[in-house]
Short mmCIF file of C-alpha atoms (C1' of nucleotides) in Angstrom, two decimals:
data_model
loop_
_atom_site.label_atom_id
_atom_site.label_comp_id
_atom_site.label_asym_id
_atom_site.label_seq_id
_atom_site.Cartn_x
_atom_site.Cartn_y
_atom_site.Cartn_z
CA MET A 1 0.00 0.00 0.00
CA HIS A 2 1.32 3.37 -0.93
CA ASN A 3 1.54 6.28 1.41
CA ILE A 4 -0.58 9.09 0.03
CA LYS A 5 1.64 11.69 1.70
CA ASP A 6 4.69 10.43 -0.15
CA ILE A 7 2.75 10.40 -3.38
CA ARG A 8 1.56 13.94 -2.77
CA ASN A 9 5.07 15.19 -2.12
CA ASN A 10 6.76 13.34 -4.96
CA PHE A 11 4.10 12.81 -7.51
CA ASP A 12 6.37 12.88 -10.55
CA VAL A 13 8.72 10.27 -9.16
CA PHE A 14 5.78 8.14 -8.13
CA LYS A 15 4.25 8.44 -11.57
CA SER A 16 7.36 7.44 -13.46
CA LYS A 17 8.09 4.53 -11.11
CA ILE A 18 4.58 3.16 -11.44
CA LYS A 19 4.75 3.60 -15.20
CA SER A 20 7.99 1.63 -15.27
CA ARG A 21 5.96 -1.30 -14.00
CA ASN A 22 3.69 -1.29 -17.01
CA VAL A 23 0.69 0.05 -15.24
CA ASN A 24 -1.34 2.19 -17.55
CA PHE A 25 -3.69 3.97 -15.28
CA LYS A 26 -4.34 7.68 -15.30
CA LEU A 27 -2.68 8.40 -12.00
CA ASP A 28 -3.73 12.04 -11.89
CA ILE A 29 -7.07 11.00 -10.50
CA ILE A 30 -5.24 10.16 -7.29
CA ILE A 31 -4.43 13.81 -6.74
CA ASP A 32 -8.02 14.81 -7.42
CA LEU A 33 -9.38 12.29 -4.99
CA ASP A 34 -6.85 13.22 -2.36
CA LEU A 35 -7.82 16.87 -2.61
CA LYS A 36 -11.49 16.06 -2.45
CA ASN A 37 -10.92 13.76 0.47
CA ARG A 38 -9.04 16.33 2.48
CA LYS A 39 -11.59 19.02 1.79
CA LEU A 40 -14.37 16.83 3.13
CA ILE A 41 -12.31 15.88 6.16
CA LYS A 42 -11.77 19.53 6.94
CA GLU A 43 -15.48 20.27 6.70
CA LYS A 44 -16.37 17.30 8.82
CA GLU A 45 -13.83 18.02 11.52
CA SER A 46 -14.81 21.63 11.94
CA LEU A 47 -18.42 20.58 12.50
CA GLU A 48 -17.39 17.84 14.87
CA ASN A 49 -15.40 20.34 16.85
CA LYS A 50 -18.36 22.68 17.19
CA LYS A 51 -20.59 19.85 18.20
CA LYS A 52 -18.17 18.80 20.85
CA GLU A 53 -18.18 22.28 22.30
CA ILE A 54 -21.95 22.16 22.67
CA SER A 55 -21.80 18.83 24.35
CA LYS A 56 -19.16 20.07 26.75
CA SER A 57 -21.13 23.19 27.60
CA ARG A 58 -24.12 21.09 28.65
CA ASP A 59 -26.24 24.00 27.60
CA LYS A 60 -29.68 22.53 26.98
CA THR A 61 -30.70 25.36 24.68
CA LEU A 62 -28.03 24.29 22.20
CA PHE A 63 -28.90 20.61 22.11
CA VAL A 64 -31.31 20.99 19.22
CA LYS A 65 -28.58 22.59 17.17
CA SER A 66 -26.26 19.77 18.00
CA LYS A 67 -28.73 17.29 16.64
CA GLU A 68 -28.93 19.12 13.35
CA MET A 69 -25.18 19.11 13.14
CA SER A 70 -25.10 15.37 13.58
CA LYS A 71 -27.14 14.97 10.43
CA LYS A 72 -24.85 17.24 8.49
CA ILE A 73 -21.82 15.42 9.75
CA ASP A 74 -23.28 12.09 8.75
CA LYS A 75 -23.85 13.32 5.25
CA ILE A 76 -20.33 14.67 4.83
CA ALA A 77 -18.84 11.58 6.43
CA LYS A 78 -20.66 9.41 3.93
CA ASP A 79 -19.35 11.42 0.99
CA GLN A 80 -15.87 11.40 2.45
CA LEU A 81 -15.96 7.66 2.89
CA ILE A 82 -16.91 7.12 -0.74
CA VAL A 83 -14.01 9.26 -1.90
CA LYS A 84 -11.62 7.61 0.54
CA LYS A 85 -12.71 4.17 -0.54
CA GLU A 86 -12.15 4.95 -4.19
CA LEU A 87 -8.73 6.35 -3.37
CA ASP A 88 -7.81 3.30 -1.29
CA GLU A 89 -8.98 0.95 -3.99
CA ILE A 90 -6.68 2.61 -6.47
CA LEU A 91 -3.74 2.76 -4.09
CA SER A 92 -4.10 -0.84 -3.01
CA SER A 93 -4.06 -2.11 -6.58
CA LEU A 94 -0.87 -0.32 -7.59
CA PRO A 95 2.36 -2.32 -7.38
CA ASN A 96 5.36 -1.45 -5.25
CA LEU A 97 7.86 1.08 -6.55
CA PRO A 98 11.03 -0.48 -7.96
CA LEU A 99 14.36 0.58 -6.50
CA ASP A 100 16.64 2.67 -8.66
CA ASP A 101 19.01 -0.15 -9.59
CA VAL A 102 16.21 -2.32 -11.00
CA PRO A 103 16.57 -2.49 -14.79
CA LEU A 104 13.75 -0.88 -16.73
CA GLY A 105 11.81 -3.11 -19.07
CA ILE A 106 8.44 -4.51 -19.95
CA ASP A 107 9.19 -8.19 -19.43
CA GLU A 108 11.81 -10.82 -18.73
CA LYS A 109 13.82 -9.82 -21.79
CA SER A 110 15.15 -6.88 -19.82
CA ASN A 111 16.25 -8.96 -16.86
CA LYS A 112 19.92 -8.66 -16.11
CA GLU A 113 22.03 -11.75 -15.65
CA ILE A 114 24.30 -11.27 -12.66
CA LYS A 115 26.35 -14.44 -12.77
CA LYS A 116 26.40 -18.07 -13.86
CA TYR A 117 27.36 -20.81 -11.42
CA GLY A 118 28.26 -24.48 -11.77
CA GLU A 119 29.04 -26.46 -14.85
CA ILE A 120 26.58 -27.53 -17.47
CA LYS A 121 27.00 -31.22 -18.02
CA LYS A 122 27.59 -32.49 -21.53
CA PHE A 123 25.55 -35.58 -22.33
CA ASP A 124 26.72 -38.19 -24.81
CA PHE A 125 23.08 -38.86 -25.60
CA ASN A 126 20.02 -36.74 -26.12
CA PRO A 127 18.82 -35.78 -22.62
CA LYS A 128 15.17 -36.49 -22.00
CA SER A 129 12.63 -34.24 -20.36
CA HIS A 130 11.69 -34.96 -16.77
CA TYR A 131 8.23 -36.15 -17.76
CA GLU A 132 9.62 -38.64 -20.23
CA ILE A 133 12.02 -39.93 -17.63
CA GLY A 134 9.32 -40.06 -14.96
CA GLU A 135 6.77 -41.78 -17.13
CA ASN A 136 9.32 -44.30 -18.37
CA LEU A 137 10.16 -45.10 -14.77
CA LYS A 138 6.42 -45.34 -14.11
CA MET A 139 6.87 -42.89 -11.28
CA LEU A 140 5.01 -39.92 -12.72
CA ASP A 141 1.39 -40.21 -13.81
CA PHE A 142 -0.27 -37.15 -15.24
CA ASP A 143 -3.12 -39.07 -16.88
CA LEU A 144 -4.33 -40.53 -13.63
CA ALA A 145 -4.27 -37.09 -12.02
CA SER A 146 -6.41 -35.70 -14.79
CA ILE A 147 -8.96 -38.43 -14.08
CA THR A 148 -9.08 -37.97 -10.32
CA THR A 149 -8.64 -34.22 -10.31
CA GLY A 150 -7.96 -32.39 -13.55
CA SER A 151 -5.21 -30.92 -15.62
CA ARG A 152 -1.98 -29.61 -14.11
CA PHE A 153 -1.87 -32.19 -11.34
CA VAL A 154 0.33 -35.24 -11.02
CA PHE A 155 0.80 -38.48 -9.13
CA VAL A 156 4.35 -39.10 -7.99
CA TYR A 157 5.23 -42.67 -7.05
CA ASP A 158 7.72 -44.72 -5.21
CA LYS A 159 11.36 -43.60 -5.16
CA LEU A 160 10.51 -40.38 -6.96
CA ALA A 161 8.07 -39.51 -4.18
CA LEU A 162 10.82 -40.30 -1.72
CA LEU A 163 13.15 -38.03 -3.65
CA GLU A 164 10.63 -35.21 -3.51
CA ARG A 165 10.33 -35.64 0.24
CA ALA A 166 14.10 -35.84 0.61
CA ILE A 167 14.58 -32.61 -1.31
CA SER A 168 12.18 -30.84 0.97
CA ASN A 169 13.81 -32.17 4.13
CA PHE A 170 17.30 -31.41 2.88
CA MET A 171 16.34 -27.82 2.14
CA ILE A 172 14.70 -27.23 5.48
CA ASP A 173 17.64 -28.73 7.34
CA THR A 174 20.07 -26.56 5.43
CA HIS A 175 18.14 -23.40 6.16
CA THR A 176 17.58 -24.17 9.83
CA GLN A 177 21.07 -25.45 10.54
CA LEU A 178 23.21 -23.27 8.30
CA ASN A 179 21.21 -20.18 7.46
CA GLY A 180 19.51 -19.29 10.73
CA TYR A 181 15.90 -19.82 9.74
CA LYS A 182 13.32 -21.20 12.13
CA GLU A 183 11.13 -23.99 10.85
CA ILE A 184 7.39 -23.46 10.81
CA SER A 185 4.55 -25.74 9.88
CA PRO A 186 1.85 -23.20 9.11
CA PRO A 187 -1.83 -23.26 8.14
CA LEU A 188 -2.34 -23.86 4.42
CA MET A 189 -5.29 -21.52 4.24
CA ALA A 190 -5.32 -17.78 4.62
CA ASN A 191 -8.12 -15.34 5.28
CA LEU A 192 -8.95 -12.24 3.31
CA GLY A 193 -6.86 -9.95 5.48
CA SER A 194 -3.74 -12.01 5.03
CA MET A 195 -4.22 -12.29 1.30
CA TYR A 196 -4.55 -8.55 1.17
CA GLY A 197 -1.56 -8.03 3.42
CA THR A 198 0.94 -9.69 1.14
CA GLY A 199 -0.67 -8.32 -2.01
CA GLN A 200 -2.44 -11.30 -3.57
CA LEU A 201 -5.70 -9.42 -3.19
CA PRO A 202 -7.48 -7.46 -4.44
CA LYS A 203 -5.71 -7.55 -7.78
CA PHE A 204 -4.96 -11.22 -8.30
CA GLU A 205 -8.10 -12.82 -7.03
CA ASN A 206 -8.61 -14.95 -10.11
CA ASP A 207 -5.31 -16.67 -9.53
CA GLN A 208 -6.41 -17.92 -6.11
CA PHE A 209 -8.29 -21.02 -5.07
CA GLU A 210 -10.99 -19.92 -2.69
CA ILE A 211 -12.52 -22.36 -0.24
CA LYS A 212 -16.29 -22.53 -0.20
CA ILE A 213 -17.53 -21.54 3.23
CA GLU A 214 -21.11 -21.35 4.48
CA ASN A 215 -20.57 -18.09 6.31
CA LYS A 216 -20.42 -15.49 3.60
CA ASN A 217 -18.73 -12.93 5.84
CA GLU A 218 -15.78 -15.22 5.99
CA ARG A 219 -13.49 -15.97 3.06
CA LYS A 220 -10.60 -18.37 3.02
CA PHE A 221 -8.07 -19.18 0.34
CA LEU A 222 -5.61 -21.97 -0.24
CA ILE A 223 -2.20 -20.37 0.03
CA PRO A 224 -0.53 -19.71 -3.35
CA THR A 225 2.75 -19.62 -1.43
CA ALA A 226 3.76 -19.93 2.22
CA GLU A 227 4.90 -16.32 1.93
CA VAL A 228 1.30 -15.32 2.61
CA ILE A 229 1.09 -17.07 5.93
CA LEU A 230 4.66 -16.58 7.07
CA THR A 231 4.74 -12.87 6.33
CA ASN A 232 1.37 -12.32 7.96
CA MET A 233 2.71 -13.75 11.18
CA VAL A 234 3.48 -10.13 12.07
CA LYS A 235 0.20 -8.70 10.82
CA ASP A 236 -1.24 -6.07 13.18
CA THR A 237 1.65 -6.39 15.56
CA MET A 238 4.29 -4.19 17.07
CA VAL A 239 7.43 -6.28 16.96
CA ASN A 240 10.06 -5.70 19.59
CA LEU A 241 13.29 -4.45 18.03
CA LYS A 242 15.35 -7.02 19.87
CA ASN A 243 13.38 -9.84 18.23
CA LEU A 244 14.53 -8.72 14.78
CA PRO A 245 15.42 -10.08 12.37
CA ILE A 246 12.83 -12.83 12.21
CA ARG A 247 13.76 -15.57 9.75
CA VAL A 248 11.37 -18.44 9.11
CA VAL A 249 11.21 -21.34 6.71
CA ALA A 250 8.35 -23.64 5.81
CA SER A 251 7.77 -26.40 3.34
CA THR A 252 4.20 -26.32 2.15
CA PRO A 253 2.02 -27.20 -0.77
CA CYS A 254 1.09 -24.17 -2.84
CA PHE A 255 -2.06 -23.76 -4.89
CA ARG A 256 -2.39 -21.58 -7.95
CA LYS A 257 -4.96 -21.32 -10.68
CA GLU A 258 -2.34 -20.22 -13.20
CA ALA A 259 -5.01 -18.20 -14.93
CA GLY A 260 -3.62 -16.56 -17.99
CA SER A 261 -0.99 -19.18 -18.60
CA TYR A 262 -3.09 -21.46 -20.76
CA GLY A 263 -0.92 -23.29 -23.18
CA LYS A 264 2.23 -22.43 -21.25
CA ASP A 265 4.26 -25.36 -19.91
CA THR A 266 1.33 -27.69 -20.32
CA LYS A 267 3.55 -30.74 -20.26
CA GLY A 268 5.20 -31.97 -17.14
CA MET A 269 5.58 -30.62 -13.67
CA ILE A 270 6.87 -27.15 -14.44
CA ARG A 271 3.56 -25.41 -13.96
CA GLN A 272 1.05 -27.15 -11.73
CA HIS A 273 -2.00 -26.11 -9.77
CA GLN A 274 -0.42 -27.71 -6.72
CA PHE A 275 3.25 -27.94 -5.87
CA TYR A 276 5.56 -28.08 -2.89
CA LYS A 277 7.77 -25.16 -2.11
CA VAL A 278 10.22 -24.41 0.67
CA GLU A 279 9.73 -20.76 1.46
CA LEU A 280 11.99 -18.33 3.26
CA VAL A 281 10.63 -15.21 4.90
CA SER A 282 12.58 -12.50 6.67
CA ILE A 283 11.14 -9.71 8.75
CA VAL A 284 13.74 -7.01 9.31
CA GLU A 285 14.33 -3.40 10.22
CA ASN A 286 13.32 -1.54 7.10
CA SER A 287 16.81 -0.11 6.61
CA LYS A 288 18.24 -3.61 6.35
CA CYS A 289 16.14 -4.96 3.49
CA LEU A 290 18.87 -4.88 0.87
CA ASP A 291 21.47 -6.66 2.98
CA GLU A 292 18.87 -9.23 3.85
CA LEU A 293 17.98 -9.71 0.20
CA GLU A 294 21.58 -10.60 -0.61
CA ARG A 295 21.70 -12.91 2.37
CA MET A 296 18.45 -14.61 1.42
CA THR A 297 19.50 -15.08 -2.18
CA LYS A 298 22.69 -16.70 -0.99
CA SER A 299 20.74 -18.99 1.32
CA ALA A 300 18.60 -20.09 -1.60
CA SER A 301 21.42 -20.58 -4.08
CA MET A 302 23.40 -22.53 -1.49
CA ILE A 303 20.93 -25.35 -2.07
CA LEU A 304 21.85 -25.57 -5.74
CA ASP A 305 25.54 -25.42 -4.90
CA LYS A 306 25.12 -28.39 -2.62
CA LEU A 307 23.06 -30.26 -5.18
CA LYS A 308 25.71 -29.44 -7.77
CA LEU A 309 23.18 -28.07 -10.22
CA PRO A 310 24.17 -25.34 -12.69
CA TYR A 311 22.27 -22.10 -12.30
CA ARG A 312 22.39 -18.40 -12.80
CA LYS A 313 21.37 -15.40 -10.78
CA VAL A 314 19.23 -12.81 -12.52
CA LEU A 315 18.10 -9.35 -11.49
CA LEU A 316 14.51 -8.91 -12.61
CA SER A 317 13.40 -5.91 -14.60
CA THR A 318 10.62 -3.57 -13.56
CA GLY A 319 8.22 -5.38 -15.83
CA ASP A 320 8.92 -8.89 -14.59
CA MET A 321 8.78 -8.31 -10.84
CA GLY A 322 5.95 -9.38 -8.60
CA PHE A 323 3.35 -6.94 -7.34
CA SER A 324 4.79 -6.36 -3.87
CA ALA A 325 8.48 -6.41 -4.74
CA GLU A 326 10.85 -3.45 -4.87
CA LYS A 327 13.76 -5.61 -6.03
CA THR A 328 13.90 -9.26 -7.02
CA TYR A 329 16.57 -11.79 -7.84
CA ASP A 330 15.56 -14.91 -9.65
CA ILE A 331 17.64 -18.02 -9.46
CA GLU A 332 17.33 -20.08 -12.61
CA VAL A 333 18.42 -23.67 -12.88
CA TRP A 334 19.64 -25.33 -16.06
CA LEU A 335 17.24 -27.75 -17.71
CA PRO A 336 19.04 -29.94 -20.28
CA SER A 337 15.87 -30.95 -22.11
CA GLU A 338 14.93 -27.32 -22.74
CA LYS A 339 18.54 -26.20 -23.07
CA LYS A 340 17.80 -23.16 -21.01
CA TYR A 341 17.65 -21.79 -17.49
CA ARG A 342 14.29 -21.92 -15.74
CA GLU A 343 13.18 -20.10 -12.61
CA ILE A 344 13.57 -22.17 -9.47
CA SER A 345 13.59 -19.39 -6.90
CA SER A 346 12.54 -15.80 -6.65
CA CYS A 347 13.86 -13.70 -3.78
CA SER A 348 12.25 -10.33 -3.23
CA SER A 349 12.54 -7.41 -0.94
CA CYS A 350 9.18 -5.77 -0.45
CA GLY A 351 10.48 -2.87 1.61
CA THR A 352 7.65 -1.58 3.77
CA PHE A 353 5.02 -2.22 1.10
CA GLN A 354 3.52 -5.31 2.68
CA ALA A 355 4.06 -4.07 6.22
CA ARG A 356 1.91 -1.04 5.45
CA ARG A 357 -0.87 -3.30 4.24
CA MET A 358 -0.47 -5.55 7.26
CA LYS A 359 0.07 -2.78 9.82
CA ALA A 360 3.20 -4.56 10.93
CA ARG A 361 5.48 -2.22 12.83
CA TYR A 362 8.29 -1.84 15.33
CA LYS A 363 9.80 0.94 17.38
CA ASN A 364 13.19 1.94 16.04
CA LYS A 365 16.16 3.07 18.10
CA GLU A 366 14.76 6.60 18.14
CA ASN A 367 11.62 5.14 19.66
CA GLU A 368 9.54 6.05 16.61
CA THR A 369 6.89 3.68 15.35
CA VAL A 370 7.85 2.58 11.84
CA PHE A 371 6.90 -0.12 9.39
CA LEU A 372 8.88 -3.33 9.12
CA GLY A 373 10.72 -4.56 6.08
CA THR A 374 9.59 -7.90 4.65
CA LEU A 375 11.33 -10.28 2.28
CA ASN A 376 10.42 -13.59 0.81
CA GLY A 377 12.12 -16.11 -1.36
CA SER A 378 11.81 -19.68 -2.48
CA GLY A 379 14.44 -21.83 -0.98
CA LEU A 380 13.62 -23.59 -3.34
CA ALA A 381 10.62 -24.71 -5.36
CA VAL A 382 10.60 -28.42 -4.58
CA GLY A 383 8.83 -29.63 -7.72
CA ARG A 384 11.18 -27.76 -9.99
CA THR A 385 14.17 -28.97 -8.01
CA LEU A 386 12.92 -32.51 -8.54
CA ILE A 387 12.68 -31.81 -12.25
CA SER A 388 16.14 -30.37 -12.45
CA ILE A 389 17.67 -33.30 -10.59
CA MET A 390 15.87 -35.75 -12.85
CA GLU A 391 17.10 -34.02 -15.95
CA ASN A 392 20.62 -33.09 -14.91
CA TYR A 393 21.35 -36.41 -13.21
CA GLN A 394 19.78 -38.66 -15.81
CA THR A 395 21.73 -41.49 -17.39
CA LYS A 396 21.49 -43.04 -20.80
CA ASP A 397 19.43 -45.97 -19.53
CA GLY A 398 16.81 -43.66 -18.01
CA SER A 399 17.95 -43.89 -14.42
CA ILE A 400 18.53 -40.97 -12.09
CA ILE A 401 21.66 -40.63 -9.97
CA ILE A 402 20.87 -39.23 -6.53
CA PRO A 403 22.95 -36.19 -5.61
CA GLU A 404 25.21 -37.09 -2.72
CA VAL A 405 23.78 -34.62 -0.21
CA LEU A 406 20.36 -36.21 -0.62
CA ARG A 407 21.39 -39.81 -0.06
CA PRO A 408 21.24 -39.60 3.74
CA TYR A 409 17.64 -38.55 3.30
CA MET A 410 16.89 -41.57 1.09
CA ASN A 411 18.24 -44.51 3.06
CA ASN A 412 21.49 -44.07 1.16
CA LEU A 413 19.90 -44.87 -2.15
CA ASP A 414 22.26 -43.69 -4.90
CA LYS A 415 20.19 -44.28 -7.99
CA ILE A 416 16.58 -44.46 -9.06
CA GLN A 417 15.98 -46.99 -11.79
CA LYS A 418 13.16 -48.89 -13.35
CA ASN A 419 11.66 -51.54 -11.05
"C1'" G B 1 -22.92 -29.09 17.85
"C1'" G B 2 -24.77 -27.43 23.32
"C1'" A B 3 -23.63 -24.08 27.87
"C1'" G B 4 -20.93 -20.13 29.93
"C1'" A B 5 -16.81 -16.14 30.26
"C1'" G B 6 -14.20 -12.48 27.95
"C1'" A B 7 -11.96 -8.73 24.08
"C1'" U B 8 -9.14 -1.62 26.79
"C1'" G B 9 -2.31 1.39 24.77
"C1'" G B 10 4.04 -2.62 23.04
"C1'" C B 11 2.36 -6.07 27.33
"C1'" U B 12 -0.48 -6.88 32.14
"C1'" G B 13 -4.64 -4.50 33.89
"C1'" A B 14 -8.34 -0.49 36.20
"C1'" G B 15 -12.50 2.12 34.56
"C1'" C B 16 -18.99 0.40 33.49
"C1'" G B 17 -23.03 7.78 30.79
"C1'" G B 18 -19.81 13.83 31.07
"C1'" U B 19 -12.15 17.43 32.57
"C1'" U B 20 -11.03 9.19 30.61
"C1'" G B 21 -6.90 9.27 25.23
"C1'" A B 22 -7.96 6.39 29.20
"C1'" A B 23 -5.38 4.84 36.56
"C1'" A B 24 -1.45 1.54 38.03
"C1'" G B 25 2.51 -1.78 36.94
"C1'" C B 26 5.91 -3.78 33.31
"C1'" A B 27 8.60 -2.81 28.86
"C1'" C B 28 10.89 1.14 26.16
"C1'" C B 29 13.59 6.12 25.71
"C1'" G B 30 16.29 10.34 28.25
"C1'" G B 31 18.73 11.96 32.80
"C1'" U B 32 21.04 11.68 37.99
"C1'" C B 33 24.19 8.31 40.59
"C1'" U B 34 28.44 4.62 39.09
"C1'" U B 35 35.26 3.27 36.75
"C1'" G B 36 31.39 0.56 33.78
"C1'" A B 37 26.85 -2.00 34.59
"C1'" A B 38 22.79 -3.24 37.79
"C1'" A B 39 19.71 -1.19 41.52
"C1'" A B 40 17.51 3.31 43.14
"C1'" C B 41 15.57 8.05 41.95
"C1'" C B 42 13.69 11.97 38.32
"C1'" G B 43 11.43 12.83 33.56
"C1'" G B 44 9.25 11.18 28.89
"C1'" C B 45 6.34 7.59 26.20
"C1'" A B 46 -0.52 5.32 21.82
"C1'" A B 47 -1.84 5.31 16.77
"C1'" A B 48 -4.03 7.12 12.30
"C1'" G B 49 -5.62 11.36 9.81
"C1'" G B 50 -6.49 16.89 8.92
"C1'" G B 51 -4.47 22.10 9.35
"C1'" G B 52 0.26 24.98 10.06
"C1'" C B 53 7.09 27.03 7.70
"C1'" A B 54 7.12 25.91 12.74
"C1'" A B 55 5.99 26.00 18.01
"C1'" C B 56 1.55 23.80 17.87
"C1'" U B 57 -3.46 22.50 17.03
"C1'" C B 58 -7.91 19.79 15.59
"C1'" U B 59 -10.52 15.06 14.50
"C1'" U B 60 -11.03 9.89 15.03
"C1'" U B 61 -9.87 5.37 17.58
"C1'" C B 62 -11.00 1.27 24.23
"C1'" C B 63 -12.65 -6.16 18.90
"C1'" U B 64 -15.97 -4.90 14.27
"C1'" G B 65 -20.64 -2.86 12.48
"C1'" G B 66 -25.28 -0.62 13.72
"C1'" G B 67 -28.45 1.93 17.55
"C1'" U B 68 -29.90 5.06 22.09
"C1'" U B 69 -28.08 10.10 23.95
"C1'" C B 70 -26.64 17.01 23.67
"C1'" G B 71 -22.59 13.50 25.23
"C1'" A B 72 -20.62 6.25 24.92
"C1'" A B 73 -14.70 2.51 26.59
"C1'" U B 74 -19.09 2.61 29.64
"C1'" C B 75 -26.23 1.35 27.83
"C1'" C B 76 -28.92 -1.71 23.62
"C1'" C B 77 -28.66 -4.98 19.05
"C1'" A B 78 -25.89 -7.92 15.43
"C1'" G B 79 -21.30 -10.10 14.10
"C1'" U B 80 -16.01 -11.77 14.71
"C1'" C B 81 -12.35 -13.81 17.64
"C1'" U B 82 -10.36 -16.03 22.22
"C1'" C B 83 -10.92 -19.03 26.65
"C1'" U B 84 -13.56 -22.81 29.92
"C1'" C B 85 -17.04 -26.98 30.37
"C1'" C B 86 -20.05 -30.93 27.81
"C1'" G B 87 -20.79 -33.85 23.27
"C1'" C B 88 -18.59 -35.69 18.64
"C1'" C B 89 -14.11 -36.78 16.01
"C1'" A B 90 -8.76 -37.20 13.32
#
RNA sequence: GGAGAGAUGGCUGAGCGGUUGAAAGCACCGGUCUUGAAAACCGGCAAAGGGGCAACUCUUUCCUGGGUUCGAAUCCCAGUCUCUCCGCCA
């Protein structure tokens, strides 16, 4: 959520930053609404003040007048509320402002590669896609999932299911033991307030799976990412400075409608309605967001280092960033079958953007109440990690070598092969 | 699902129609003392919004939304959440 005062004082900067995010919305209306809003507030408050005086005087002869004023106040308050609501609706649907070092661009083509890591393996055969490998092993079944559930779901069997579980456990252990994150097993549903807090609502409602609930005052959603729940752990709270930074990690299923991506990645496990993801969330003093972003990105990429998978770090452009982000690094892993890097993690600093929506604050050293900084990142997407292991560690006969760091998590199994 | 109890500032907790934005304690910040710290003592300390260059000032807020009243944290109605007991159940 944007601060109207900041917008007012720096409208041109605000305008150009929002524009850089490919929002075409006539922003000038914000100024109009703000002016109108403040005018009505002024009117209302002056009447309220007079009314208060009457009440304080306890002068019975003025009581009638006071009653009239109440009616007037009600009317103005109603008008004011309409204006305020319109203003808030606009402000809450505008994305965060990108930091100055974020490359300008309309999509991923403008992303800036920071660095490549690891070595791309040369195969002496034509590497297969993960879904070919999985189906040959009879350990992935997309057809069955489409019968029981629908498209973009999958059954994972046997040793491949074990591998998926191992990946998740390995990641959590790494983050808790080496990177200072605390493990959480959170609810997998979020209420309206939480969805708003992290920025999934109101703008991206049609990407969310909503749970049907009898009580229509109550809305619940399956989490599209654990970020929603983990970040909202500080919603409406005043965090004690000495408890910062807060670093938490959770492995959860994530649910997304993937509306608008019809025909994209329809084959395989790349883009599913349900997938596991290990999520990192940091809650920090707002001045420390950028340091924390570097730290978080390192924590995430450490996983790929340990798995010995080739990847690259990319700085996203203004057009490719998520709604709440002010700066985002993507980590992209090499997929031999596609002969390109694919996103496996996205680490974002949201600055105070989410904290404003959540009313999540702390008292700084000067004893002022200020908004927290929030960051989130995948550490990593489990499904896509599974894919990348299958593809990068495949052998000519269709088996999969288990990366060494995962073997302790798989009863020391070193290879998955056809039964 | 049935029966009760509750929701007040960062926290604990008083207040139950009119100088109550709200006692007290804790926490926090500043100071005195101390070689330093602790303790003790003194002082400060809610948020959001409006107006003002500023000092400052005004409005709103005691779970949420309605209502009664000149006036509501306090009274009435509806809802949400939390806790306790009973039932059912992983």
